[in-house]
Coordinates of C-alpha atoms in Angstrom, one line a residue:
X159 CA 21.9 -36.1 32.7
X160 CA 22.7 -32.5 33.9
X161 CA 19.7 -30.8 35.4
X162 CA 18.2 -27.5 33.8
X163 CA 17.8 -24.6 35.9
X164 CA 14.6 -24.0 35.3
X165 CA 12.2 -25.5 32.3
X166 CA 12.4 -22.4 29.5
X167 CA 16.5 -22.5 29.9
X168 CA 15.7 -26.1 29.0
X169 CA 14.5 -25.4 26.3
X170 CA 18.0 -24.6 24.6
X171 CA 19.7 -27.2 26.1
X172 CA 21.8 -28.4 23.0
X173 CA 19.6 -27.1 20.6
X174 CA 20.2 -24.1 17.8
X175 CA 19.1 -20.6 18.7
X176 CA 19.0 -17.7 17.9
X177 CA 20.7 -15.3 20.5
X178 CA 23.5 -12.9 20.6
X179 CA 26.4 -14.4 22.4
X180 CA 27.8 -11.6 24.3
X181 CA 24.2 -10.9 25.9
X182 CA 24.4 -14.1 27.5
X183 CA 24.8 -13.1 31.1
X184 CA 21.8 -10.9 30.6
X185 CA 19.7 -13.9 28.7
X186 CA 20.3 -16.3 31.4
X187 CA 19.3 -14.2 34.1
X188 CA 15.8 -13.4 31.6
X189 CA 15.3 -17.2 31.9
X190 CA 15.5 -17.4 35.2
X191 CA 13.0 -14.7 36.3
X192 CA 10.6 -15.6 33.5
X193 CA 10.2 -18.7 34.8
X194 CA 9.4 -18.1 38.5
X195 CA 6.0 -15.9 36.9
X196 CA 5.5 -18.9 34.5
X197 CA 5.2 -20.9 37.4
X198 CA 2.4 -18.6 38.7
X199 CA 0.8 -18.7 35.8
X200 CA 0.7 -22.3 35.3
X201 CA -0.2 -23.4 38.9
X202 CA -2.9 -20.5 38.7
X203 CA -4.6 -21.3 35.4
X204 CA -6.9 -23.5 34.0
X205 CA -5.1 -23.9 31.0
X206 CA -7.7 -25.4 28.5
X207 CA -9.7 -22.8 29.5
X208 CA -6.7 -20.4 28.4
X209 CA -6.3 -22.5 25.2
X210 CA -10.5 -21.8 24.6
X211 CA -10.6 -18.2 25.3
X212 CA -7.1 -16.7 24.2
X213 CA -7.7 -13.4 25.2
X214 CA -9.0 -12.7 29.0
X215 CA -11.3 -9.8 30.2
X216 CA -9.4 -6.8 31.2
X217 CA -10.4 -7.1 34.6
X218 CA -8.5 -10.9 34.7
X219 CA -5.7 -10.9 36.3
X220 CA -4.0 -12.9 33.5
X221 CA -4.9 -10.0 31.0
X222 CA -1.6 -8.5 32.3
X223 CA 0.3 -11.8 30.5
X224 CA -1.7 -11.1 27.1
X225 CA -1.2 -7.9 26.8
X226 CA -3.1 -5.6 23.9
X227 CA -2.6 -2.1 24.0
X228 CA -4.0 0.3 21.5
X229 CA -3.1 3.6 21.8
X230 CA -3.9 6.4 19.1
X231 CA -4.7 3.8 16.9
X232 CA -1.1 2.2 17.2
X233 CA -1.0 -2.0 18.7
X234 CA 2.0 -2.0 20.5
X235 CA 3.0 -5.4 20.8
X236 CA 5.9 -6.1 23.0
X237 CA 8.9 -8.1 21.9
X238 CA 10.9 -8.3 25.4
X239 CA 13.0 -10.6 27.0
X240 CA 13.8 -13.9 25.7
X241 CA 11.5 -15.0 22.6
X242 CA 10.3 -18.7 22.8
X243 CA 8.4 -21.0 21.0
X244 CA 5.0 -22.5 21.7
X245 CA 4.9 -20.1 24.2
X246 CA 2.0 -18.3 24.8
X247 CA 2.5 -15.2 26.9
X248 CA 4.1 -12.2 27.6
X249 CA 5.7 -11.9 30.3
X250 CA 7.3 -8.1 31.0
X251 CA 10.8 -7.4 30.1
X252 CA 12.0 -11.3 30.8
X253 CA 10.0 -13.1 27.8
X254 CA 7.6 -13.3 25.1
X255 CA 6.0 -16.2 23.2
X256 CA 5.7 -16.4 19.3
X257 CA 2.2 -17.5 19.8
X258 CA 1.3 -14.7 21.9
X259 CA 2.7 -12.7 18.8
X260 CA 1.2 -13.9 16.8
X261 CA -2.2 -14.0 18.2
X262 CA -1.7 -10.0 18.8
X263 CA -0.6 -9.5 14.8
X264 CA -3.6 -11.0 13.9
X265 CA -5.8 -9.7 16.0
X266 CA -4.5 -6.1 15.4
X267 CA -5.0 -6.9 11.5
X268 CA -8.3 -7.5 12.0
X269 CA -9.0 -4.7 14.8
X270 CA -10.7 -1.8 12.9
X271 CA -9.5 0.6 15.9
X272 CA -6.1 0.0 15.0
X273 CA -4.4 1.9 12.0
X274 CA -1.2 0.5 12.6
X275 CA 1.5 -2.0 14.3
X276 CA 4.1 -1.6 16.3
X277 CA 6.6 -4.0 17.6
X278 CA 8.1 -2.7 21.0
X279 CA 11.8 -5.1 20.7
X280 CA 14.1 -5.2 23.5
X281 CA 15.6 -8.4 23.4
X282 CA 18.6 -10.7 23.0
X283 CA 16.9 -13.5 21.0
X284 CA 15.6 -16.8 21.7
X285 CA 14.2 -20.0 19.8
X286 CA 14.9 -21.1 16.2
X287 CA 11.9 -23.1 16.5
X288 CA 8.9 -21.1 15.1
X289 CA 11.1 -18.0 14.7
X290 CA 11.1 -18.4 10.9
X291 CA 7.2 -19.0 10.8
X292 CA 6.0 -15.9 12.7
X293 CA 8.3 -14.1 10.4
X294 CA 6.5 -15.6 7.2
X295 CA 3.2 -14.7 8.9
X296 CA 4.6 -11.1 9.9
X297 CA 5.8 -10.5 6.5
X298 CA 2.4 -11.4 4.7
X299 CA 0.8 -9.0 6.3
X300 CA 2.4 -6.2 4.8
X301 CA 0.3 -3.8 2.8
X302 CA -2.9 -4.4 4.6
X303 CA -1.3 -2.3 7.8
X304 CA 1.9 -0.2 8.3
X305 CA 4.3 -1.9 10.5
X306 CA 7.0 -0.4 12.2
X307 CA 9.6 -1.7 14.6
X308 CA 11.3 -0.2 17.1
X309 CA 14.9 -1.0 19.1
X310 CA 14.2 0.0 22.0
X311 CA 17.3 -1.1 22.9
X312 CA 17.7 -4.1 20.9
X313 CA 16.7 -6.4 18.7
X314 CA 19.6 -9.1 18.3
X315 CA 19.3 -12.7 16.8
X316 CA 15.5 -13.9 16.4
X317 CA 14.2 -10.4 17.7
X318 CA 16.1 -9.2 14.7
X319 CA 14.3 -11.3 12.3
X320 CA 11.3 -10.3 13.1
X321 CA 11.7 -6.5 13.5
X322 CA 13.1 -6.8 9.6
X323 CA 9.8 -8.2 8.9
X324 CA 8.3 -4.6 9.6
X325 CA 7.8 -2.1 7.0
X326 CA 10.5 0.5 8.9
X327 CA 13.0 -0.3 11.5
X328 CA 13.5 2.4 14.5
X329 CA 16.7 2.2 16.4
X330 CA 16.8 4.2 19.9
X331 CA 20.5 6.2 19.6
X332 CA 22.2 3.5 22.1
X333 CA 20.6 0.4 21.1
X334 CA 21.4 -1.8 18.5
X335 CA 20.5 -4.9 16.1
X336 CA 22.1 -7.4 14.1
X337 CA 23.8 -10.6 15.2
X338 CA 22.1 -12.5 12.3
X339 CA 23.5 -16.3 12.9
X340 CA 23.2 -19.7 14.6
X341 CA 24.3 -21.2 17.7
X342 CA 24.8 -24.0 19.5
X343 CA 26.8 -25.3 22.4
X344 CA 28.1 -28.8 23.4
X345 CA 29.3 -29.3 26.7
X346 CA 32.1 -31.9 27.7
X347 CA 31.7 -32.7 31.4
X348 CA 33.5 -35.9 30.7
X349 CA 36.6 -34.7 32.9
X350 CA 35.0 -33.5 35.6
X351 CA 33.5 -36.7 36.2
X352 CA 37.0 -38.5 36.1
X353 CA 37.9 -36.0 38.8
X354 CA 35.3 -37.5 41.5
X355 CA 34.7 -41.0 40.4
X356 CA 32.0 -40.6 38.4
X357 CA 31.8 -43.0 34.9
X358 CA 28.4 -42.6 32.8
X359 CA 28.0 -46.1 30.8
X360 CA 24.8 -45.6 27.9
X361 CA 23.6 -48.2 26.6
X362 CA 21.7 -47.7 23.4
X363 CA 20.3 -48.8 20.0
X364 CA 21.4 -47.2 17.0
X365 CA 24.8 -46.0 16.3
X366 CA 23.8 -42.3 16.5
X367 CA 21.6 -42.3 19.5
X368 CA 23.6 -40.6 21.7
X369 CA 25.6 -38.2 19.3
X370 CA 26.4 -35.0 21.1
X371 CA 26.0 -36.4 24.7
X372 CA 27.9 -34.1 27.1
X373 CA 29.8 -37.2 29.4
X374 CA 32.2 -37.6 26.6
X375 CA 34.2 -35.7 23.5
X376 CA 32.4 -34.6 21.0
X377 CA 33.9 -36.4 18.4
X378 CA 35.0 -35.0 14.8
X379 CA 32.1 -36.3 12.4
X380 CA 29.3 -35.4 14.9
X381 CA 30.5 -32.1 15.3
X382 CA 30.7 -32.0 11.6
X383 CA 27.0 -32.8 11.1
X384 CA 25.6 -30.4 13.6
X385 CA 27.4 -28.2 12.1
X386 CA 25.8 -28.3 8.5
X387 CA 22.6 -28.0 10.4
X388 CA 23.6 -25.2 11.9
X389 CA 24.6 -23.5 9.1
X390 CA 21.2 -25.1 7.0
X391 CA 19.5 -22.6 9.3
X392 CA 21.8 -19.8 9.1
X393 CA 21.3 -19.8 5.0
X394 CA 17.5 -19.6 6.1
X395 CA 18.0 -16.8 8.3
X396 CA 20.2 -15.0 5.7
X397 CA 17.8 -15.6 3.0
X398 CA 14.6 -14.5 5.4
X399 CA 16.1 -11.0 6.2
X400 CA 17.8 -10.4 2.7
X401 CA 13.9 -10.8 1.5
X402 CA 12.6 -8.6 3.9
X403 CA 15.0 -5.6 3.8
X404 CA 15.4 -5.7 0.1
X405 CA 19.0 -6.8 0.2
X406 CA 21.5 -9.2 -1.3
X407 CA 22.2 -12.5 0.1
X408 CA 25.8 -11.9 0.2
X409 CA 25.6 -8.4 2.3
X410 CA 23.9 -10.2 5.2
X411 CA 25.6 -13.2 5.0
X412 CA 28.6 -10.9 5.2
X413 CA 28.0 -9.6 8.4
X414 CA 29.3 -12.5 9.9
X415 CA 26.2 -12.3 12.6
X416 CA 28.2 -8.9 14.6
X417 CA 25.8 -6.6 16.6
X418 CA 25.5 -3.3 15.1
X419 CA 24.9 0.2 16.9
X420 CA 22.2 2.1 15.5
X421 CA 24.6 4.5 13.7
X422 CA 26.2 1.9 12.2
X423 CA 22.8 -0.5 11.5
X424 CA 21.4 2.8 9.5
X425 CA 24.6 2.7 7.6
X426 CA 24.6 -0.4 6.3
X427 CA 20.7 -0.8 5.6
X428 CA 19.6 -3.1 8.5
X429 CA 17.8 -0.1 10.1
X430 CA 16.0 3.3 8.8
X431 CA 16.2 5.7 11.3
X432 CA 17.4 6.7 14.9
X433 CA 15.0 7.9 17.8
X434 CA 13.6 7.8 21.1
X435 CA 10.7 5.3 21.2
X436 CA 7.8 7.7 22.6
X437 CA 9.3 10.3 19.9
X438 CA 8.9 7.3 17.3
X439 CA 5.5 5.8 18.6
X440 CA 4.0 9.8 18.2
X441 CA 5.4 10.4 15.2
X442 CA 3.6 6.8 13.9
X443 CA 0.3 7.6 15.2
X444 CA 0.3 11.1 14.0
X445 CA 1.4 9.8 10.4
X446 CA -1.3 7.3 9.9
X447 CA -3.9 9.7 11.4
X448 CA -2.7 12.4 8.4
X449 CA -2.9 9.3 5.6
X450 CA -6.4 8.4 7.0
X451 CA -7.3 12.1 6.9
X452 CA -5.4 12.2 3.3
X453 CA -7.4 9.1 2.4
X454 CA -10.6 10.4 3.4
X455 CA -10.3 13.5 1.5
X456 CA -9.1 11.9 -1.4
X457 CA -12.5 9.8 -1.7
X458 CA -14.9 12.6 -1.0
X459 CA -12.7 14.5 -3.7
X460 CA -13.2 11.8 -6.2
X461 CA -16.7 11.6 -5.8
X462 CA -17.0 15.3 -6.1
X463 CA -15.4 15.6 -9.0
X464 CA -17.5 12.4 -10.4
X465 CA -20.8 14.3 -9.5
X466 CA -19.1 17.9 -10.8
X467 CA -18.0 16.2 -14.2
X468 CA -21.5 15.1 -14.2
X469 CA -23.3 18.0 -14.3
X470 CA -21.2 19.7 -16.6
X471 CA -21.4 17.2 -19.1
X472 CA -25.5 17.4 -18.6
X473 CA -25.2 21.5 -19.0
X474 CA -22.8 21.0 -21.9
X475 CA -25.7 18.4 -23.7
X476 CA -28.2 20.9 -22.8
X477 CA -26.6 24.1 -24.1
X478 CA -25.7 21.7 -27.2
X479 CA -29.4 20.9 -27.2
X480 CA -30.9 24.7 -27.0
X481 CA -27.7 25.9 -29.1
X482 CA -29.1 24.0 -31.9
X483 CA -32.3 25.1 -31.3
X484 CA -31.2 28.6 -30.7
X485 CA -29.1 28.4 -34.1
X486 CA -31.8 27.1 -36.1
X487 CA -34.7 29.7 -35.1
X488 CA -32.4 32.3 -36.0
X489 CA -31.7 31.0 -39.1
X490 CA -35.2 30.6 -39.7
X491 CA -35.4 34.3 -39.1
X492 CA -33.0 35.3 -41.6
X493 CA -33.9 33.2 -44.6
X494 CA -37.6 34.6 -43.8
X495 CA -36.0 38.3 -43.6
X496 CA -34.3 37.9 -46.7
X497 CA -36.9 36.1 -49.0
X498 CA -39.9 38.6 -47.7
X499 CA -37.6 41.8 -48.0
X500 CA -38.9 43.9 -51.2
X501 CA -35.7 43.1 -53.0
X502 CA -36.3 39.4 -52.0
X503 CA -40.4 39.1 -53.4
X504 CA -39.0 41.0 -56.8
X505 CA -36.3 38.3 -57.0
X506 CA -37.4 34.9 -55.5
X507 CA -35.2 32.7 -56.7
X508 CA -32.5 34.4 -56.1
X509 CA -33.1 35.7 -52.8
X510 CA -33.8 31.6 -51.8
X511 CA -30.2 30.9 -53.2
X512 CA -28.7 33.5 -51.1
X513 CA -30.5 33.0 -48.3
X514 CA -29.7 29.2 -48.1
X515 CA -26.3 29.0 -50.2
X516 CA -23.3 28.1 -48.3
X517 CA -21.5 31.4 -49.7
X518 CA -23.5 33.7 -48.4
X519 CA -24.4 32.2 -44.5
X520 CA -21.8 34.6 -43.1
X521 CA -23.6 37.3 -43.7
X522 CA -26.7 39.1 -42.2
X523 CA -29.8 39.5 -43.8
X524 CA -29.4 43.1 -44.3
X525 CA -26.7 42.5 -46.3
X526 CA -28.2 40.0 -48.6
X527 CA -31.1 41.9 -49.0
X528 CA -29.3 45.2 -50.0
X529 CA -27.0 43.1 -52.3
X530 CA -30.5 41.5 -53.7
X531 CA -31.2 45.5 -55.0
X532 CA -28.5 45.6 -57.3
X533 CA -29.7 42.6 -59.1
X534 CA -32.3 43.2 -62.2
X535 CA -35.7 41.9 -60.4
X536 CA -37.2 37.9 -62.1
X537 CA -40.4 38.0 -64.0
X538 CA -42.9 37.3 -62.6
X539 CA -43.4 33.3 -63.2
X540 CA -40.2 33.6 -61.6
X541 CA -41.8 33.5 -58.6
X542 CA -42.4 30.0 -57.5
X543 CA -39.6 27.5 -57.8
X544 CA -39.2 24.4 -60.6
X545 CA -40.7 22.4 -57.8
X546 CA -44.1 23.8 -56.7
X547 CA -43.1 24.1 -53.7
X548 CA -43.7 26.7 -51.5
X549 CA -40.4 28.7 -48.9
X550 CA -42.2 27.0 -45.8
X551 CA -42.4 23.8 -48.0
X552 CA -38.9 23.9 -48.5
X553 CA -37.5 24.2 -45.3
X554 CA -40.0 21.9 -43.7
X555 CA -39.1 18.9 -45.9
X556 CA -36.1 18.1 -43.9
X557 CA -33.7 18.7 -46.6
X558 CA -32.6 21.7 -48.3
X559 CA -34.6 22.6 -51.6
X560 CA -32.3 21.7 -55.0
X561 CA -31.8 25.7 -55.9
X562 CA -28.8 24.8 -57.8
X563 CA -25.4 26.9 -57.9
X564 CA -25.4 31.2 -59.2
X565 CA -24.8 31.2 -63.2
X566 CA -21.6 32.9 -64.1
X567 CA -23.4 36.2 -64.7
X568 CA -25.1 36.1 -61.2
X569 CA -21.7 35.1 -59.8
X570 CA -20.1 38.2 -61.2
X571 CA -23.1 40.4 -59.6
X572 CA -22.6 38.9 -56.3
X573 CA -19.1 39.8 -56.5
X574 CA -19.6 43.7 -57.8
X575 CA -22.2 44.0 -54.7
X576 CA -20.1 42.7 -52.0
X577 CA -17.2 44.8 -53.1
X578 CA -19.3 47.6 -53.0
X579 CA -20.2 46.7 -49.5
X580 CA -17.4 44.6 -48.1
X581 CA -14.0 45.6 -49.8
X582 CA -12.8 42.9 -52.2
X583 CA -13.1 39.7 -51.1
X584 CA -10.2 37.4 -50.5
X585 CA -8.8 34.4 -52.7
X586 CA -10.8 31.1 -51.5

């Protein structure tokens, strides 16, 4: 068996990941330092004690590898270096574990000091293997907080998957995302060996067991079937970003996993904008600050307006309330006017007519009573109605007194006096 350089390039040792070819210089050498500070970490650590208590005090010198950094209510959570699985820590620019991630996502969800997320990607990819998980769990949490990523320089391969989990993508002007694909590699050290003597012999149950074994050609059929696996988790990988940019399949799968530069990402809608990271991280902060203010203002608008609308509907009840009242002393006033008038005691039972007909409750008592003169004044048994009731009687009874409408004659006096007063009066 060949021997890894170091237990996290192990990791990918024939297996898929995610990772943009033409960085691989730079992801190898990532590996390699990450490593030598995992191995300071792990001969340093009680790690069940890590596994209790996830997050140390900031005075801890392993706070440094769990990093969680709120600033102007923005988590910054970094997504550097190569990305790996069932890893949890953070270790600078060389790597950074989906757990550790994921812990910070949900801790910042759940943090009331924090307004906002922000993931911090410079990165050439990593692991397969919980890549698509932490994206799910990313991605779930929209709407509860904003998100925004930011390429600062990259986010290729699985960084890429999970910046398009975010609610914006920020590309710095030289960076760039993209290579959404799958790779693997199988390596055929089979003539090396013949060149210093060296025959491998495996002996093995099960006809498959050791398909993909790097001391001989990869034959045709197993090639084939990693293969279909490795395009099994491509479709999922297309399918995962088309979801979260709003996308088709088709226009991602098209892409043919090439890296983008942020010009062209913004072009063809794998990215939203172009900008310096500090310019981007200010501008975030200073927009969730104006929503919160926005917000804010919004509720003690609403229940202003609730406690205005309620106290004009009470005013508009009460000047209902004493309008009535208002209304009905005054008329009161004027019936009384009109029936006690001279005119109205040498007419009675005309005067009540007027004074409570429909026709005449336009106009003033003045008027009624002056229009009362020109009428030839009632005998005198005229003076109390068919009822033996009384004026006060009548309007106390709650309903009005059953006067009856004017006679044809009295109609055509009515009409003589208010021409008189009035000018003729106009066709009903």
């Amino acid at each position: 068996m060949t021997t890894p350089l170091n237990p996290l390039i192990a990791r990918f040792d024939g297996q898929p990941a995610l990772v943009a070819i033409e960085q691989a210089t730079r992801f190898q050498s990532l590996v390699v330092e990450g490593a030598k500070v995992y191995d300071k970490i792990v001969m340093s650590s009680d790690r069940m004690a890590l596994i209790d208590d996830f997050w140390p005090e900031e005075n801890d010198w392993r706070a440094a590898y769990r990093p969680y950094v709120v600033k102007d209510g923005v988590l910054q959570i970094p997504v550097r270096g190569v990305l790996l699985n069932n890893f949890p820590w953070q270790l600078y620019d060389w790597a950074t574990g989906y757990d550790y991630i994921a812990r910070a996502f949900s801790r910042g969800l759940n943090d009331p000091k924090v307004n906002g997320i922000a993931f911090v990607i410079d990165s050439p990819g990593g692991e397969v293997a919980g890549n698509f998980d932490l994206v799910d769990m990313i991605y779930a949490g929209r709407g509860q907080k904003p998100m925004r990523a930011f390429a600062a320089e990259s986010a290729y391969s699985a960084a890429y998957s999970i910046a398009s989990a975010a609610d914006t993508i920020v590309v710095s002007r030289t960076g760039g995302v993209g290579s959404i694909g799958v790779v693997t590699a199988h390596i055929d050290v089979s003539k090396a060996l013949d060149r210093v003597g060296i025959a491998v012999t495996f002996i093995h149950f099960g006809k498959h067991k050791v398909d993909g074994n790097p001391y001989e050609p990869l034959p045709d059929d197993v090639k084939a079937r990693i293969q279909a696996r490795i395009d099994e988790l491509g479709a999922m990988f297309v399918s995962i970003v088309a979801r979260n940019r709003g996308m088709e399949e088709q226009v991602i799968r098209d892409t043919e996993a090439l890296t983008y530069t942020a010009s062209q990402a913004t072009s063809i809608g794998l990215a939203d904008e172009i900008g310096p990271l500090e310019d981007g991280l200010a501008a975030f902060a200073a927009e969730l600050s104006t929503n919160r203010k926005g917000n804010a203002m919004g509720q003690n608008t609403s229940e202003q307006t609730a406690v205005d609308q309620a106290s004009i509907d009470k005013a508009r009840e009460e000047g209902k309330t004493e309008g009535l009242k208002a209304g009905a002393t005054a008329e009161r006033s004027r019936i009384a006017a009109i029936v006690n008038s001279d005119n109205g005691k040498s007419r009675p039972k005309m005067a009540l007519k007027m004074a409570l007909g429909d026709k005449f409750a336009t106009l003033d008592s003045d008027t009624v009573v002056e229009m009362l003169g020109d009428m030839p004044e009632e005998k005198a048994e005229s003076a109390e109605n068919t009822t033996g009731k009384t004026f006060r009687d009548a309007m106390d009874s709650g309903k009005n007194p059953d006067i009856g409408a004017p006679s044809d004659d009295e109609e055509s006096r009515v009409d003589a006096t208010l021409t008189r007063i009035k000018g003729p009066r106009k066709a009903a």
